[in-house]
PDB file of C-alpha atoms in Angstrom:
ATOM      1  CA  MET A   1     -22.006  16.363  -8.264  1.00  0.00           C
ATOM      2  CA  ALA A   2     -21.080  19.448 -10.288  1.00  0.00           C
ATOM      3  CA  LEU A   3     -20.264  17.255 -13.290  1.00  0.00           C
ATOM      4  CA  PHE A   4     -23.702  15.626 -13.109  1.00  0.00           C
ATOM      5  CA  ASP A   5     -25.396  19.034 -12.952  1.00  0.00           C
ATOM      6  CA  ARG A   6     -23.371  20.267 -15.922  1.00  0.00           C
ATOM      7  CA  LEU A   7     -24.264  17.177 -17.969  1.00  0.00           C
ATOM      8  CA  LYS A   8     -27.913  17.490 -16.979  1.00  0.00           C
ATOM      9  CA  ASP A   9     -27.875  21.122 -18.159  1.00  0.00           C
ATOM     10  CA  GLN A  10     -26.309  20.008 -21.443  1.00  0.00           C
ATOM     11  CA  ALA A  11     -29.101  17.459 -21.906  1.00  0.00           C
ATOM     12  CA  LYS A  12     -31.737  20.112 -21.219  1.00  0.00           C
ATOM     13  CA  ASN A  13     -30.080  22.525 -23.655  1.00  0.00           C
ATOM     14  CA  LEU A  14     -29.947  19.811 -26.285  1.00  0.00           C
ATOM     15  CA  GLN A  15     -33.624  19.091 -25.683  1.00  0.00           C
ATOM     16  CA  GLN A  16     -34.537  22.788 -26.011  1.00  0.00           C
ATOM     17  CA  GLN A  17     -32.467  23.156 -29.184  1.00  0.00           C
ATOM     18  CA  ALA A  18     -34.106  20.115 -30.741  1.00  0.00           C
ATOM     19  CA  GLN A  19     -37.584  21.355 -29.827  1.00  0.00           C
ATOM     20  CA  GLY A  20     -36.736  24.785 -31.231  1.00  0.00           C
ATOM     21  CA  ARG A  21     -35.791  23.207 -34.563  1.00  0.00           C
ATOM     22  CA  GLY A  22     -38.903  21.056 -34.551  1.00  0.00           C
ATOM     23  CA  THR A  23     -36.913  17.830 -34.825  1.00  0.00           C
ATOM     24  CA  THR A  24     -38.804  15.913 -32.208  1.00  0.00           C
ATOM     25  CA  THR A  25     -40.152  12.829 -33.919  1.00  0.00           C
ATOM     26  CA  GLY A  26     -41.959  11.151 -31.067  1.00  0.00           C
ATOM     27  CA  GLY A  27     -43.697  11.804 -27.841  1.00  0.00           C
ATOM     28  CA  PRO A  28     -47.169  11.218 -26.548  1.00  0.00           C
ATOM     29  CA  GLY A  29     -49.544  10.094 -29.257  1.00  0.00           C
ATOM     30  CA  HIS A  30     -46.807   9.257 -31.727  1.00  0.00           C
ATOM     31  CA  GLY A  31     -46.153   5.670 -30.629  1.00  0.00           C
ATOM     32  CA  GLY A  32     -42.429   6.231 -30.318  1.00  0.00           C
ATOM     33  CA  SER A  33     -39.400   7.945 -31.688  1.00  0.00           C
ATOM     34  CA  ARG A  34     -36.809   7.085 -34.287  1.00  0.00           C
ATOM     35  CA  GLY A  35     -33.877   9.441 -34.171  1.00  0.00           C
ATOM     36  CA  GLY A  36     -34.087  13.172 -33.692  1.00  0.00           C
ATOM     37  CA  SER A  37     -33.965  14.545 -30.190  1.00  0.00           C
ATOM     38  CA  ARG A  38     -34.819  11.201 -28.535  1.00  0.00           C
ATOM     39  CA  ALA A  39     -31.743   9.484 -30.018  1.00  0.00           C
ATOM     40  CA  GLN A  40     -29.619  12.472 -29.033  1.00  0.00           C
ATOM     41  CA  LEU A  41     -31.029  12.298 -25.499  1.00  0.00           C
ATOM     42  CA  VAL A  42     -30.178   8.584 -25.252  1.00  0.00           C
ATOM     43  CA  GLY A  43     -26.617   9.421 -26.344  1.00  0.00           C
ATOM     44  CA  VAL A  44     -26.301  12.192 -23.764  1.00  0.00           C
ATOM     45  CA  LEU A  45     -27.711   9.950 -21.051  1.00  0.00           C
ATOM     46  CA  LYS A  46     -25.200   7.204 -21.910  1.00  0.00           C
ATOM     47  CA  THR A  47     -22.406   9.766 -21.550  1.00  0.00           C
ATOM     48  CA  GLN A  48     -23.807  11.010 -18.247  1.00  0.00           C
ATOM     49  CA  LEU A  49     -24.075   7.502 -16.871  1.00  0.00           C
ATOM     50  CA  GLY A  50     -20.528   6.715 -17.972  1.00  0.00           C
ATOM     51  CA  SER A  51     -19.228   9.785 -16.164  1.00  0.00           C
ATOM     52  CA  LEU A  52     -20.981   8.643 -12.971  1.00  0.00           C
ATOM     53  CA  LYS A  53     -19.702   5.058 -13.129  1.00  0.00           C
ATOM     54  CA  THR A  54     -17.533   5.408 -10.027  1.00  0.00           C
ATOM     55  CA  GLU A  55     -20.495   6.748  -7.994  1.00  0.00           C
ATOM     56  CA  LEU A  56     -22.967   4.061  -9.049  1.00  0.00           C
ATOM     57  CA  LYS A  57     -21.728   1.014  -7.178  1.00  0.00           C
ATOM     58  CA  SER A  58     -24.391   0.513  -4.518  1.00  0.00           C
ATOM     59  CA  GLY A  59     -26.642  -2.483  -4.239  1.00  0.00           C
ATOM     60  CA  ALA A  60     -29.669  -0.181  -4.275  1.00  0.00           C
ATOM     61  CA  TYR A  61     -28.694   1.182  -7.711  1.00  0.00           C
ATOM     62  CA  ARG A  62     -27.972  -2.333  -9.020  1.00  0.00           C
ATOM     63  CA  ASP A  63     -31.279  -3.740  -7.789  1.00  0.00           C
ATOM     64  CA  ALA A  64     -33.348  -0.739  -8.884  1.00  0.00           C
ATOM     65  CA  SER A  65     -31.728  -0.771 -12.322  1.00  0.00           C
ATOM     66  CA  MET A  66     -32.503  -4.456 -12.819  1.00  0.00           C
ATOM     67  CA  ALA A  67     -36.110  -3.869 -11.746  1.00  0.00           C
ATOM     68  CA  MET A  68     -36.261  -0.941 -14.195  1.00  0.00           C
ATOM     69  CA  CYS A  69     -34.834  -3.044 -17.039  1.00  0.00           C
ATOM     70  CA  ALA A  70     -37.350  -5.826 -16.333  1.00  0.00           C
ATOM     71  CA  LEU A  71     -40.228  -3.330 -16.349  1.00  0.00           C
ATOM     72  CA  VAL A  72     -39.045  -1.923 -19.679  1.00  0.00           C
ATOM     73  CA  ALA A  73     -38.725  -5.429 -21.126  1.00  0.00           C
ATOM     74  CA  ALA A  74     -42.202  -6.420 -19.940  1.00  0.00           C
ATOM     75  CA  ALA A  75     -43.878  -3.071 -20.588  1.00  0.00           C
ATOM     76  CA  ASP A  76     -46.046  -4.552 -23.339  1.00  0.00           C
ATOM     77  CA  GLY A  77     -47.199  -7.359 -21.043  1.00  0.00           C
ATOM     78  CA  HIS A  78     -44.943 -10.185 -22.251  1.00  0.00           C
ATOM     79  CA  VAL A  79     -41.283 -11.048 -22.783  1.00  0.00           C
ATOM     80  CA  ASP A  80     -40.219 -13.713 -25.273  1.00  0.00           C
ATOM     81  CA  ALA A  81     -36.913 -15.601 -25.258  1.00  0.00           C
ATOM     82  CA  SER A  82     -35.276 -13.440 -27.944  1.00  0.00           C
ATOM     83  CA  GLU A  83     -36.271 -10.264 -26.128  1.00  0.00           C
ATOM     84  CA  MET A  84     -34.818 -11.666 -22.882  1.00  0.00           C
ATOM     85  CA  GLN A  85     -31.552 -12.456 -24.647  1.00  0.00           C
ATOM     86  CA  GLN A  86     -31.410  -8.989 -26.232  1.00  0.00           C
ATOM     87  CA  MET A  87     -32.133  -7.260 -22.905  1.00  0.00           C
ATOM     88  CA  GLU A  88     -29.546  -9.363 -21.112  1.00  0.00           C
ATOM     89  CA  SER A  89     -26.978  -8.450 -23.753  1.00  0.00           C
ATOM     90  CA  LEU A  90     -27.801  -4.738 -23.354  1.00  0.00           C
ATOM     91  CA  ILE A  91     -27.537  -4.987 -19.579  1.00  0.00           C
ATOM     92  CA  LEU A  92     -24.220  -6.835 -19.600  1.00  0.00           C
ATOM     93  CA  GLY A  93     -22.838  -4.438 -22.223  1.00  0.00           C
ATOM     94  CA  ASN A  94     -23.847  -1.323 -20.283  1.00  0.00           C
ATOM     95  CA  GLU A  95     -20.711   0.487 -19.090  1.00  0.00           C
ATOM     96  CA  VAL A  96     -22.061   1.414 -15.656  1.00  0.00           C
ATOM     97  CA  LEU A  97     -23.669  -1.947 -14.954  1.00  0.00           C
ATOM     98  CA  GLN A  98     -20.269  -3.549 -15.521  1.00  0.00           C
ATOM     99  CA  ASN A  99     -19.567  -2.396 -11.939  1.00  0.00           C
ATOM    100  CA  PHE A 100     -21.462  -5.527 -10.881  1.00  0.00           C
ATOM    101  CA  PRO A 101     -20.849  -9.228 -11.452  1.00  0.00           C
ATOM    102  CA  PRO A 102     -22.845 -10.414 -14.493  1.00  0.00           C
ATOM    103  CA  GLU A 103     -24.457 -13.261 -12.550  1.00  0.00           C
ATOM    104  CA  GLN A 104     -25.876 -10.807  -9.974  1.00  0.00           C
ATOM    105  CA  LEU A 105     -27.398  -8.746 -12.777  1.00  0.00           C
ATOM    106  CA  ARG A 106     -28.843 -11.791 -14.552  1.00  0.00           C
ATOM    107  CA  GLN A 107     -30.307 -13.193 -11.349  1.00  0.00           C
ATOM    108  CA  ARG A 108     -32.055  -9.952 -10.379  1.00  0.00           C
ATOM    109  CA  PHE A 109     -33.270  -9.204 -13.909  1.00  0.00           C
ATOM    110  CA  HIS A 110     -34.697 -12.716 -14.369  1.00  0.00           C
ATOM    111  CA  LYS A 111     -36.350 -12.631 -10.931  1.00  0.00           C
ATOM    112  CA  HIS A 112     -38.288  -9.502 -11.886  1.00  0.00           C
ATOM    113  CA  VAL A 113     -39.125 -10.705 -15.393  1.00  0.00           C
ATOM    114  CA  ASP A 114     -40.437 -13.983 -13.957  1.00  0.00           C
ATOM    115  CA  GLN A 115     -42.626 -12.077 -11.486  1.00  0.00           C
ATOM    116  CA  LEU A 116     -43.879  -9.740 -14.216  1.00  0.00           C
ATOM    117  CA  THR A 117     -44.759 -12.563 -16.602  1.00  0.00           C
ATOM    118  CA  ARG A 118     -46.534 -14.621 -13.907  1.00  0.00           C
ATOM    119  CA  ASN A 119     -48.608 -11.760 -12.508  1.00  0.00           C
ATOM    120  CA  PHE A 120     -47.925  -8.396 -14.128  1.00  0.00           C
ATOM    121  CA  PRO A 121     -49.690  -6.147 -11.575  1.00  0.00           C
ATOM    122  CA  GLN A 122     -48.011  -7.831  -8.614  1.00  0.00           C
ATOM    123  CA  GLY A 123     -44.622  -8.027 -10.365  1.00  0.00           C
ATOM    124  CA  LYS A 124     -44.894  -4.356 -11.304  1.00  0.00           C
ATOM    125  CA  ALA A 125     -45.668  -3.382  -7.720  1.00  0.00           C
ATOM    126  CA  GLU A 126     -42.658  -5.355  -6.473  1.00  0.00           C
ATOM    127  CA  ALA A 127     -40.369  -3.872  -9.129  1.00  0.00           C
ATOM    128  CA  LEU A 128     -41.522  -0.345  -8.266  1.00  0.00           C
ATOM    129  CA  GLN A 129     -40.831  -1.062  -4.579  1.00  0.00           C
ATOM    130  CA  GLU A 130     -37.293  -2.073  -5.541  1.00  0.00           C
ATOM    131  CA  ILE A 131     -36.912   1.083  -7.645  1.00  0.00           C
ATOM    132  CA  ALA A 132     -38.174   3.244  -4.753  1.00  0.00           C
ATOM    133  CA  LYS A 133     -35.141   2.214  -2.684  1.00  0.00           C
ATOM    134  CA  ALA A 134     -32.952   4.364  -4.964  1.00  0.00           C
ATOM    135  CA  ALA A 135     -34.949   7.512  -4.083  1.00  0.00           C
ATOM    136  CA  LYS A 136     -32.720   8.205  -1.060  1.00  0.00           C
ATOM    137  CA  LYS A 137     -29.851   9.269  -3.328  1.00  0.00           C
ATOM    138  CA  PRO A 138     -30.859  11.700  -6.102  1.00  0.00           C
ATOM    139  CA  THR A 139     -27.885  10.765  -8.293  1.00  0.00           C
ATOM    140  CA  GLU A 140     -28.843   7.095  -8.150  1.00  0.00           C
ATOM    141  CA  ALA A 141     -32.528   7.846  -8.662  1.00  0.00           C
ATOM    142  CA  ARG A 142     -31.799   9.780 -11.852  1.00  0.00           C
ATOM    143  CA  ALA A 143     -29.349   7.110 -12.981  1.00  0.00           C
ATOM    144  CA  VAL A 144     -32.042   4.409 -12.642  1.00  0.00           C
ATOM    145  CA  ILE A 145     -34.338   6.382 -14.963  1.00  0.00           C
ATOM    146  CA  GLN A 146     -31.445   7.102 -17.330  1.00  0.00           C
ATOM    147  CA  THR A 147     -30.569   3.401 -17.406  1.00  0.00           C
ATOM    148  CA  GLY A 148     -34.189   2.573 -18.237  1.00  0.00           C
ATOM    149  CA  ILE A 149     -34.253   5.126 -21.041  1.00  0.00           C
ATOM    150  CA  VAL A 150     -30.953   3.904 -22.486  1.00  0.00           C
ATOM    151  CA  ILE A 151     -32.173   0.291 -22.426  1.00  0.00           C
ATOM    152  CA  ALA A 152     -35.597   1.226 -23.847  1.00  0.00           C
ATOM    153  CA  GLY A 153     -34.022   3.394 -26.537  1.00  0.00           C
ATOM    154  CA  ALA A 154     -31.426   0.860 -27.637  1.00  0.00           C
ATOM    155  CA  ASP A 155     -33.658  -0.291 -30.482  1.00  0.00           C
ATOM    156  CA  GLY A 156     -34.405   3.298 -31.545  1.00  0.00           C
ATOM    157  CA  HIS A 157     -38.069   3.005 -30.578  1.00  0.00           C
ATOM    158  CA  PHE A 158     -39.909   4.041 -27.414  1.00  0.00           C
ATOM    159  CA  SER A 159     -43.310   2.435 -27.197  1.00  0.00           C
ATOM    160  CA  GLN A 160     -46.126   4.145 -25.348  1.00  0.00           C
ATOM    161  CA  ALA A 161     -46.012   1.310 -22.789  1.00  0.00           C
ATOM    162  CA  GLU A 162     -42.277   1.893 -22.169  1.00  0.00           C
ATOM    163  CA  GLN A 163     -42.867   5.627 -21.761  1.00  0.00           C
ATOM    164  CA  MET A 164     -45.657   4.973 -19.261  1.00  0.00           C
ATOM    165  CA  ILE A 165     -43.463   2.608 -17.214  1.00  0.00           C
ATOM    166  CA  LEU A 166     -40.636   5.158 -17.181  1.00  0.00           C
ATOM    167  CA  ARG A 167     -43.048   7.923 -16.091  1.00  0.00           C
ATOM    168  CA  GLU A 168     -44.351   5.720 -13.268  1.00  0.00           C
ATOM    169  CA  ALA A 169     -40.790   5.026 -12.164  1.00  0.00           C
ATOM    170  CA  CYS A 170     -40.099   8.778 -12.155  1.00  0.00           C
ATOM    171  CA  THR A 171     -43.117   9.321  -9.901  1.00  0.00           C
ATOM    172  CA  THR A 172     -41.956   6.497  -7.622  1.00  0.00           C
ATOM    173  CA  LEU A 173     -38.559   8.191  -7.316  1.00  0.00           C
ATOM    174  CA  GLY A 174     -39.993  11.698  -6.840  1.00  0.00           C
ATOM    175  CA  LEU A 175     -38.616  12.912 -10.186  1.00  0.00           C
ATOM    176  CA  GLN A 176     -40.369  14.922 -12.860  1.00  0.00           C
ATOM    177  CA  PRO A 177     -40.861  12.916 -16.084  1.00  0.00           C
ATOM    178  CA  ALA A 178     -40.349  16.116 -18.122  1.00  0.00           C
ATOM    179  CA  GLU A 179     -36.731  16.178 -16.910  1.00  0.00           C
ATOM    180  CA  PHE A 180     -36.217  13.098 -19.097  1.00  0.00           C
ATOM    181  CA  GLN A 181     -38.468  14.107 -22.016  1.00  0.00           C
ATOM    182  CA  LEU A 182     -41.137  11.642 -20.881  1.00  0.00           C
TER     183      LEU A 182
END
């Protein structure tokens, strides 16, 4: 746990340094971010997640992460075939998610995407219920949000819809969105 705390402090320091230099390129009202502190944060979060790989092997983390990834993918209200393929590639290439069999990840991700595309409000409620199961373990709860940010930031752009979904997931998990620059 001490390693996680140290990495979290490093991320906060990096965030403060970037804000002090005025390099933040996104945030509320800007429609997204390309580079600057957001890209650095995604890099730090990837490192943090990698360092926690041995701790993140529970079914609750797996299921919550797949629900989070589906919410990020469907944040704008739809998911096309190319976006599904790109998201699946990001999921299967994620170092921490390699703890789980690829077919389990695909199955859970597709289940949530299908629910979200059929009935977004109901699918969102079900995905958030799945995410809430990770709240019992703070390390897993933070890792679910970090996974969502890494997946959302893979293209270098955070849409307002993605930021809103990530903030809602933070609230569901009892975490402060500001901890993740959201």
